[in-house]
Amino acid sequence: MKNSKTVLIDKNPGRNAQTFGIARELKTDLDLIHEPSVGVIGNKGDSQCYIGVEKKVRVIHEALRNKIGKNNDQMQLRLVQPEFTVATSDGIRNGTKEMRYSLIGREVTNDSICEHLSASGLEGTIAVVACDKPPVGTLAAILEHNRPAIIMSDGSIRPGIDSITKEPIDIITSYQLAGSDDDELKKRIACEACPGYGSCGGMFTYNTMQTFIGVVGMQPLHMVSPASEDTRRVNEFPNELIKILNNLIKNDIKPRDIVTRESIRNAIIVSMAVGGSTNVMLHAPELARAAGYKSFANDIMSPDEFNHLSEKIVPVVINARPFGEYSMVDIDDKGGIQVFVKDLLDAGLLNGDVLTCTGESLEQQIQSLNPDKPDGKVIFSVESPFKPSGGLRVLGGNLSPEFSAVLKLAGVEGGLENNVFKGKAKIFDSEQKLLKSLEETPNQFENLDMIIVRYEGPVGGPGMPEMLDSTSRITTLCREKNIVVGLMTDGRFSGGSVGLVIGHVGPEAAIGGPIALVEEGDEIIVDLNSNEINCIQLSDSTTYKKRKQSWDEKVSHNNGIHPSVGSADTRLLNRMRSSAVSAVYGAGMHPDRQIWISDPRNSDKGNFKPQNKFK
């Protein structure tokens, strides 16, 4: 029976005209134009990550078209045209000012998909996702729309092969050669590192988030690990996806029925277990928001619980790049992510009762897949792990009073003595200034320096660029000179970064966070026993007040904004600056950001607490 809204559409020939026209062009039945709509969406961009998406969208769309009709065994639905989002390439843009648009790509994807889903009134959606920010924006929009939907990873790129050593290589191999003087080597590795197409193949941000999306229940687990070029993605998975979507529609199973507190907790635990990207601590709060939760720390998992799990309970169970040897293609060869998800489930670390997109619980989906046991070379068990503790740690202290700072412990290569790093601050008020120094005067960096890069946060950048170029150069420098140099920033890192690197320090410098008040040569202590990062000088309230007053005067004399913040010379960058929330809430664009952001300019104390109105 048609509802009143549909009857109004039926009676208006103007609205019907194009609907009939689209149905004719898509070769679907004209009598179905007022039935609920279904369609396929995909992520697009200017890198290899996205090359395989269009083909898969086209195949799924055609398979869906063949399933639609008025026969009893067909889906009596209206088919809409495929739609694509646009985002930039992290791999191409890292180290450039254009990298400011990377995280913004997550927000633009959310906006464009929200417009498509809401304006089209889609009742069923299949999404093919690639790279690392667009999948999160896609899922966030799907959660906001909250009608039946399912996601499929486009898949990873296969590793390159070094033609001389015959060893597997990838984009991180190339980035870590940036400081080399051997131009021939740099060109050869750059040419060999990324053959074919697909998203980054290590356990960088893309595969961290694809694993997250699978475990949170919005993607079938067995569809995560196959490479983009794997024939299953066009020969088998399309019809599986349509069958699953049809079941979701018939049973009215919505994304927010699947993405719940317990399923998000499962996904966070698995992110620890895979030594995942620090970016998960931006994306998980954003997805929790889209799922209807106001505060990740209060509603999903507190920093104390996160650190307890990562330090005491959850080990790293894969030997994967950038901290290990293998890629997602190798994980697929050993049975896929379902192997370690089952092992974590059997160990009692996951809640198996949560609902997934297949209509089964997580435990039932694992039973259906019946994965192999960990092989002990690529995939390890909880009982005999690759590393004894989880790969991520969140940090507080007087430099991170929001408890937003995050360290990828799985990637640390040295510098922690009894879990403590003590160093001297070396200050850079932009990543570009750091890169210039690393290029021109690398010998200025000494053992136990703590580089501080600031004014690169969500507001300051604007856009919170990641710093794979910087961290790769520092990693190479440290290995060559056998020294330890840390990096701390209110910006963020690539999932491919390794070393003692701490991102998301908040509140950020642009709004007067403590990181803005650190001076050259200050003593910085990173203590993983207490999970804090502290500047000794800022512990003195007199020093703090004096430096804060000086900072405020600079802001006052520069029309209310610090002179070191980045340029917001486009409408999009200005929108990010004007509406970005803190990293601890996902660093997204939200007009009511004052609900989330605490502005330390309202406090005259050295150890201020964020004023979170949701607490």
PDB file of N, CA and C in Angstrom, residues 522-588:
ATOM      1  N   ASP A 522      62.866  23.171  26.659  1.00  0.00           N
ATOM      2  CA  ASP A 522      62.092  22.686  27.802  1.00  0.00           C
ATOM      3  C   ASP A 522      62.248  21.172  27.934  1.00  0.00           C
ATOM      4  N   GLU A 523      62.136  20.683  29.155  1.00  0.00           N
ATOM      5  CA  GLU A 523      62.252  19.249  29.402  1.00  0.00           C
ATOM      6  C   GLU A 523      60.898  18.577  29.212  1.00  0.00           C
ATOM      7  N   ILE A 524      60.864  17.598  28.345  1.00  0.00           N
ATOM      8  CA  ILE A 524      59.646  16.852  28.042  1.00  0.00           C
ATOM      9  C   ILE A 524      59.801  15.428  28.559  1.00  0.00           C
ATOM     10  N   ILE A 525      58.803  14.962  29.302  1.00  0.00           N
ATOM     11  CA  ILE A 525      58.821  13.593  29.817  1.00  0.00           C
ATOM     12  C   ILE A 525      57.590  12.853  29.311  1.00  0.00           C
ATOM     13  N   VAL A 526      57.830  11.734  28.653  1.00  0.00           N
ATOM     14  CA  VAL A 526      56.760  10.827  28.240  1.00  0.00           C
ATOM     15  C   VAL A 526      56.839   9.620  29.160  1.00  0.00           C
ATOM     16  N   ASP A 527      55.835   9.431  29.991  1.00  0.00           N
ATOM     17  CA  ASP A 527      55.846   8.368  30.991  1.00  0.00           C
ATOM     18  C   ASP A 527      54.691   7.411  30.721  1.00  0.00           C
ATOM     19  N   LEU A 528      55.022   6.230  30.211  1.00  0.00           N
ATOM     20  CA  LEU A 528      53.987   5.251  29.902  1.00  0.00           C
ATOM     21  C   LEU A 528      53.572   4.450  31.120  1.00  0.00           C
ATOM     22  N   ASN A 529      54.241   4.670  32.250  1.00  0.00           N
ATOM     23  CA  ASN A 529      53.782   4.062  33.498  1.00  0.00           C
ATOM     24  C   ASN A 529      52.551   4.802  34.022  1.00  0.00           C
ATOM     25  N   SER A 530      52.540   6.119  33.832  1.00  0.00           N
ATOM     26  CA  SER A 530      51.388   6.924  34.241  1.00  0.00           C
ATOM     27  C   SER A 530      50.556   7.384  33.046  1.00  0.00           C
ATOM     28  N   ASN A 531      51.035   7.055  31.821  1.00  0.00           N
ATOM     29  CA  ASN A 531      50.375   7.468  30.575  1.00  0.00           C
ATOM     30  C   ASN A 531      50.181   8.985  30.522  1.00  0.00           C
ATOM     31  N   GLU A 532      51.301   9.687  30.684  1.00  0.00           N
ATOM     32  CA  GLU A 532      51.272  11.143  30.655  1.00  0.00           C
ATOM     33  C   GLU A 532      52.424  11.694  29.828  1.00  0.00           C
ATOM     34  N   ILE A 533      52.175  12.858  29.231  1.00  0.00           N
ATOM     35  CA  ILE A 533      53.243  13.654  28.633  1.00  0.00           C
ATOM     36  C   ILE A 533      53.243  15.001  29.338  1.00  0.00           C
ATOM     37  N   ASN A 534      54.392  15.359  29.894  1.00  0.00           N
ATOM     38  CA  ASN A 534      54.485  16.574  30.695  1.00  0.00           C
ATOM     39  C   ASN A 534      55.670  17.421  30.266  1.00  0.00           C
ATOM     40  N   CYS A 535      55.465  18.726  30.319  1.00  0.00           N
ATOM     41  CA  CYS A 535      56.548  19.695  30.192  1.00  0.00           C
ATOM     42  C   CYS A 535      56.866  20.170  31.606  1.00  0.00           C
ATOM     43  N   ILE A 536      58.089  19.932  32.070  1.00  0.00           N
ATOM     44  CA  ILE A 536      58.449  20.249  33.444  1.00  0.00           C
ATOM     45  C   ILE A 536      58.258  21.729  33.740  1.00  0.00           C
ATOM     46  N   GLN A 537      58.645  22.588  32.825  1.00  0.00           N
ATOM     47  CA  GLN A 537      58.546  24.034  33.047  1.00  0.00           C
ATOM     48  C   GLN A 537      57.096  24.489  33.232  1.00  0.00           C
ATOM     49  N   LEU A 538      56.154  23.835  32.526  1.00  0.00           N
ATOM     50  CA  LEU A 538      54.756  24.242  32.630  1.00  0.00           C
ATOM     51  C   LEU A 538      54.085  23.733  33.901  1.00  0.00           C
ATOM     52  N   SER A 539      54.783  22.902  34.651  1.00  0.00           N
ATOM     53  CA  SER A 539      54.250  22.465  35.936  1.00  0.00           C
ATOM     54  C   SER A 539      54.269  23.590  36.956  1.00  0.00           C
ATOM     55  N   ASP A 540      55.092  24.603  36.707  1.00  0.00           N
ATOM     56  CA  ASP A 540      55.168  25.765  37.583  1.00  0.00           C
ATOM     57  C   ASP A 540      54.093  26.767  37.159  1.00  0.00           C
ATOM     58  N   SER A 541      53.165  27.061  38.069  1.00  0.00           N
ATOM     59  CA  SER A 541      52.018  27.908  37.714  1.00  0.00           C
ATOM     60  C   SER A 541      52.430  29.318  37.317  1.00  0.00           C
ATOM     61  N   THR A 542      53.502  29.828  37.933  1.00  0.00           N
ATOM     62  CA  THR A 542      53.965  31.174  37.584  1.00  0.00           C
ATOM     63  C   THR A 542      54.468  31.217  36.145  1.00  0.00           C
ATOM     64  N   THR A 543      55.266  30.211  35.776  1.00  0.00           N
ATOM     65  CA  THR A 543      55.775  30.122  34.406  1.00  0.00           C
ATOM     66  C   THR A 543      54.630  29.965  33.418  1.00  0.00           C
ATOM     67  N   TYR A 544      53.667  29.107  33.760  1.00  0.00           N
ATOM     68  CA  TYR A 544      52.524  28.884  32.880  1.00  0.00           C
ATOM     69  C   TYR A 544      51.778  30.194  32.620  1.00  0.00           C
ATOM     70  N   LYS A 545      51.469  30.930  33.707  1.00  0.00           N
ATOM     71  CA  LYS A 545      50.708  32.167  33.573  1.00  0.00           C
ATOM     72  C   LYS A 545      51.456  33.208  32.741  1.00  0.00           C
ATOM     73  N   LYS A 546      52.756  33.302  32.967  1.00  0.00           N
ATOM     74  CA  LYS A 546      53.559  34.279  32.240  1.00  0.00           C
ATOM     75  C   LYS A 546      53.558  33.965  30.738  1.00  0.00           C
ATOM     76  N   ARG A 547      53.761  32.700  30.393  1.00  0.00           N
ATOM     77  CA  ARG A 547      53.782  32.312  28.984  1.00  0.00           C
ATOM     78  C   ARG A 547      52.391  32.444  28.356  1.00  0.00           C
ATOM     79  N   LYS A 548      51.373  32.114  29.124  1.00  0.00           N
ATOM     80  CA  LYS A 548      50.012  32.229  28.597  1.00  0.00           C
ATOM     81  C   LYS A 548      49.660  33.694  28.327  1.00  0.00           C
ATOM     82  N   GLN A 549      50.092  34.576  29.209  1.00  0.00           N
ATOM     83  CA  GLN A 549      49.837  36.000  29.013  1.00  0.00           C
ATOM     84  C   GLN A 549      50.522  36.500  27.753  1.00  0.00           C
ATOM     85  N   SER A 550      51.747  36.039  27.519  1.00  0.00           N
ATOM     86  CA  SER A 550      52.481  36.428  26.319  1.00  0.00           C
ATOM     87  C   SER A 550      51.770  35.909  25.067  1.00  0.00           C
ATOM     88  N   TRP A 551      51.275  34.684  25.140  1.00  0.00           N
ATOM     89  CA  TRP A 551      50.546  34.094  23.996  1.00  0.00           C
ATOM     90  C   TRP A 551      49.267  34.899  23.727  1.00  0.00           C
ATOM     91  N   ASP A 552      48.534  35.222  24.778  1.00  0.00           N
ATOM     92  CA  ASP A 552      47.297  35.993  24.633  1.00  0.00           C
ATOM     93  C   ASP A 552      47.550  37.353  23.982  1.00  0.00           C
ATOM     94  N   GLU A 553      48.665  37.977  24.324  1.00  0.00           N
ATOM     95  CA  GLU A 553      48.995  39.290  23.757  1.00  0.00           C
ATOM     96  C   GLU A 553      49.256  39.183  22.258  1.00  0.00           C
ATOM     97  N   LYS A 554      49.940  38.120  21.837  1.00  0.00           N
ATOM     98  CA  LYS A 554      50.174  37.911  20.405  1.00  0.00           C
ATOM     99  C   LYS A 554      48.850  37.746  19.668  1.00  0.00           C
ATOM    100  N   VAL A 555      47.945  36.991  20.266  1.00  0.00           N
ATOM    101  CA  VAL A 555      46.626  36.772  19.657  1.00  0.00           C
ATOM    102  C   VAL A 555      45.853  38.081  19.586  1.00  0.00           C
ATOM    103  N   SER A 556      45.905  38.846  20.665  1.00  0.00           N
ATOM    104  CA  SER A 556      45.176  40.109  20.723  1.00  0.00           C
ATOM    105  C   SER A 556      45.671  41.100  19.674  1.00  0.00           C
ATOM    106  N   HIS A 557      46.983  41.084  19.438  1.00  0.00           N
ATOM    107  CA  HIS A 557      47.575  42.022  18.471  1.00  0.00           C
ATOM    108  C   HIS A 557      47.434  41.537  17.028  1.00  0.00           C
ATOM    109  N   ASN A 558      46.849  40.341  16.844  1.00  0.00           N
ATOM    110  CA  ASN A 558      46.710  39.779  15.502  1.00  0.00           C
ATOM    111  C   ASN A 558      45.245  39.443  15.206  1.00  0.00           C
ATOM    112  N   ASN A 559      44.354  40.325  15.628  1.00  0.00           N
ATOM    113  CA  ASN A 559      42.925  40.194  15.331  1.00  0.00           C
ATOM    114  C   ASN A 559      42.309  38.903  15.860  1.00  0.00           C
ATOM    115  N   GLY A 560      42.783  38.455  17.025  1.00  0.00           N
ATOM    116  CA  GLY A 560      42.149  37.324  17.691  1.00  0.00           C
ATOM    117  C   GLY A 560      42.603  35.956  17.241  1.00  0.00           C
ATOM    118  N   ILE A 561      43.668  35.890  16.455  1.00  0.00           N
ATOM    119  CA  ILE A 561      44.170  34.591  15.997  1.00  0.00           C
ATOM    120  C   ILE A 561      45.680  34.615  16.032  1.00  0.00           C
ATOM    121  N   HIS A 562      46.289  33.524  16.447  1.00  0.00           N
ATOM    122  CA  HIS A 562      47.747  33.504  16.564  1.00  0.00           C
ATOM    123  C   HIS A 562      48.392  33.594  15.184  1.00  0.00           C
ATOM    124  N   PRO A 563      49.469  34.365  15.038  1.00  0.00           N
ATOM    125  CA  PRO A 563      50.088  34.540  13.714  1.00  0.00           C
ATOM    126  C   PRO A 563      50.674  33.262  13.112  1.00  0.00           C
ATOM    127  N   SER A 564      50.858  32.211  13.927  1.00  0.00           N
ATOM    128  CA  SER A 564      51.462  30.985  13.398  1.00  0.00           C
ATOM    129  C   SER A 564      50.465  30.016  12.793  1.00  0.00           C
ATOM    130  N   VAL A 565      49.167  30.285  12.928  1.00  0.00           N
ATOM    131  CA  VAL A 565      48.210  29.335  12.359  1.00  0.00           C
ATOM    132  C   VAL A 565      48.295  29.359  10.836  1.00  0.00           C
ATOM    133  N   GLY A 566      47.884  28.260  10.208  1.00  0.00           N
ATOM    134  CA  GLY A 566      47.937  28.162   8.756  1.00  0.00           C
ATOM    135  C   GLY A 566      46.890  29.023   8.081  1.00  0.00           C
ATOM    136  N   SER A 567      47.080  29.236   6.808  1.00  0.00           N
ATOM    137  CA  SER A 567      46.157  30.057   6.031  1.00  0.00           C
ATOM    138  C   SER A 567      44.883  29.277   5.714  1.00  0.00           C
ATOM    139  N   ALA A 568      43.739  29.938   5.901  1.00  0.00           N
ATOM    140  CA  ALA A 568      42.448  29.359   5.517  1.00  0.00           C
ATOM    141  C   ALA A 568      41.920  30.148   4.328  1.00  0.00           C
ATOM    142  N   ASP A 569      42.523  29.919   3.159  1.00  0.00           N
ATOM    143  CA  ASP A 569      42.272  30.770   2.000  1.00  0.00           C
ATOM    144  C   ASP A 569      41.251  30.207   1.019  1.00  0.00           C
ATOM    145  N   THR A 570      40.527  29.168   1.429  1.00  0.00           N
ATOM    146  CA  THR A 570      39.392  28.691   0.634  1.00  0.00           C
ATOM    147  C   THR A 570      38.187  28.559   1.555  1.00  0.00           C
ATOM    148  N   ARG A 571      37.014  28.510   0.972  1.00  0.00           N
ATOM    149  CA  ARG A 571      35.803  28.394   1.787  1.00  0.00           C
ATOM    150  C   ARG A 571      35.830  27.113   2.612  1.00  0.00           C
ATOM    151  N   LEU A 572      36.363  26.040   2.030  1.00  0.00           N
ATOM    152  CA  LEU A 572      36.382  24.756   2.723  1.00  0.00           C
ATOM    153  C   LEU A 572      37.328  24.787   3.926  1.00  0.00           C
ATOM    154  N   LEU A 573      38.532  25.368   3.732  1.00  0.00           N
ATOM    155  CA  LEU A 573      39.460  25.483   4.852  1.00  0.00           C
ATOM    156  C   LEU A 573      38.884  26.394   5.935  1.00  0.00           C
ATOM    157  N   ASN A 574      38.233  27.452   5.534  1.00  0.00           N
ATOM    158  CA  ASN A 574      37.642  28.355   6.511  1.00  0.00           C
ATOM    159  C   ASN A 574      36.506  27.677   7.272  1.00  0.00           C
ATOM    160  N   ARG A 575      35.763  26.846   6.566  1.00  0.00           N
ATOM    161  CA  ARG A 575      34.690  26.108   7.242  1.00  0.00           C
ATOM    162  C   ARG A 575      35.265  25.160   8.286  1.00  0.00           C
ATOM    163  N   MET A 576      36.392  24.498   7.939  1.00  0.00           N
ATOM    164  CA  MET A 576      37.038  23.614   8.906  1.00  0.00           C
ATOM    165  C   MET A 576      37.494  24.411  10.121  1.00  0.00           C
ATOM    166  N   ARG A 577      38.145  25.548   9.883  1.00  0.00           N
ATOM    167  CA  ARG A 577      38.636  26.361  11.000  1.00  0.00           C
ATOM    168  C   ARG A 577      37.486  26.823  11.888  1.00  0.00           C
ATOM    169  N   SER A 578      36.378  27.164  11.276  1.00  0.00           N
ATOM    170  CA  SER A 578      35.263  27.747  12.018  1.00  0.00           C
ATOM    171  C   SER A 578      34.440  26.717  12.772  1.00  0.00           C
ATOM    172  N   SER A 579      34.486  25.449  12.350  1.00  0.00           N
ATOM    173  CA  SER A 579      33.558  24.473  12.929  1.00  0.00           C
ATOM    174  C   SER A 579      34.213  23.209  13.469  1.00  0.00           C
ATOM    175  N   ALA A 580      35.542  23.113  13.414  1.00  0.00           N
ATOM    176  CA  ALA A 580      36.207  21.878  13.836  1.00  0.00           C
ATOM    177  C   ALA A 580      36.137  21.688  15.341  1.00  0.00           C
ATOM    178  N   VAL A 581      35.823  20.464  15.758  1.00  0.00           N
ATOM    179  CA  VAL A 581      35.878  20.112  17.175  1.00  0.00           C
ATOM    180  C   VAL A 581      37.247  19.529  17.482  1.00  0.00           C
ATOM    181  N   SER A 582      37.523  19.381  18.753  1.00  0.00           N
ATOM    182  CA  SER A 582      38.806  18.853  19.212  1.00  0.00           C
ATOM    183  C   SER A 582      39.032  17.417  18.728  1.00  0.00           C
ATOM    184  N   ALA A 583      40.302  17.021  18.681  1.00  0.00           N
ATOM    185  CA  ALA A 583      40.656  15.656  18.289  1.00  0.00           C
ATOM    186  C   ALA A 583      39.975  14.623  19.167  1.00  0.00           C
ATOM    187  N   VAL A 584      39.796  14.922  20.429  1.00  0.00           N
ATOM    188  CA  VAL A 584      39.209  13.941  21.340  1.00  0.00           C
ATOM    189  C   VAL A 584      37.764  13.624  20.965  1.00  0.00           C
ATOM    190  N   TYR A 585      37.135  14.513  20.178  1.00  0.00           N
ATOM    191  CA  TYR A 585      35.785  14.275  19.684  1.00  0.00           C
ATOM    192  C   TYR A 585      35.757  13.965  18.194  1.00  0.00           C
ATOM    193  N   GLY A 586      36.918  13.682  17.615  1.00  0.00           N
ATOM    194  CA  GLY A 586      36.960  13.237  16.232  1.00  0.00           C
ATOM    195  C   GLY A 586      37.439  14.247  15.220  1.00  0.00           C
ATOM    196  N   ALA A 587      37.680  15.503  15.649  1.00  0.00           N
ATOM    197  CA  ALA A 587      38.221  16.543  14.761  1.00  0.00           C
ATOM    198  C   ALA A 587      37.361  16.780  13.526  1.00  0.00           C
ATOM    199  N   GLY A 588      36.050  16.617  13.661  1.00  0.00           N
ATOM    200  CA  GLY A 588      35.151  16.840  12.542  1.00  0.00           C
ATOM    201  C   GLY A 588      34.588  18.246  12.513  1.00  0.00           C
TER     202      GLY A 588
END
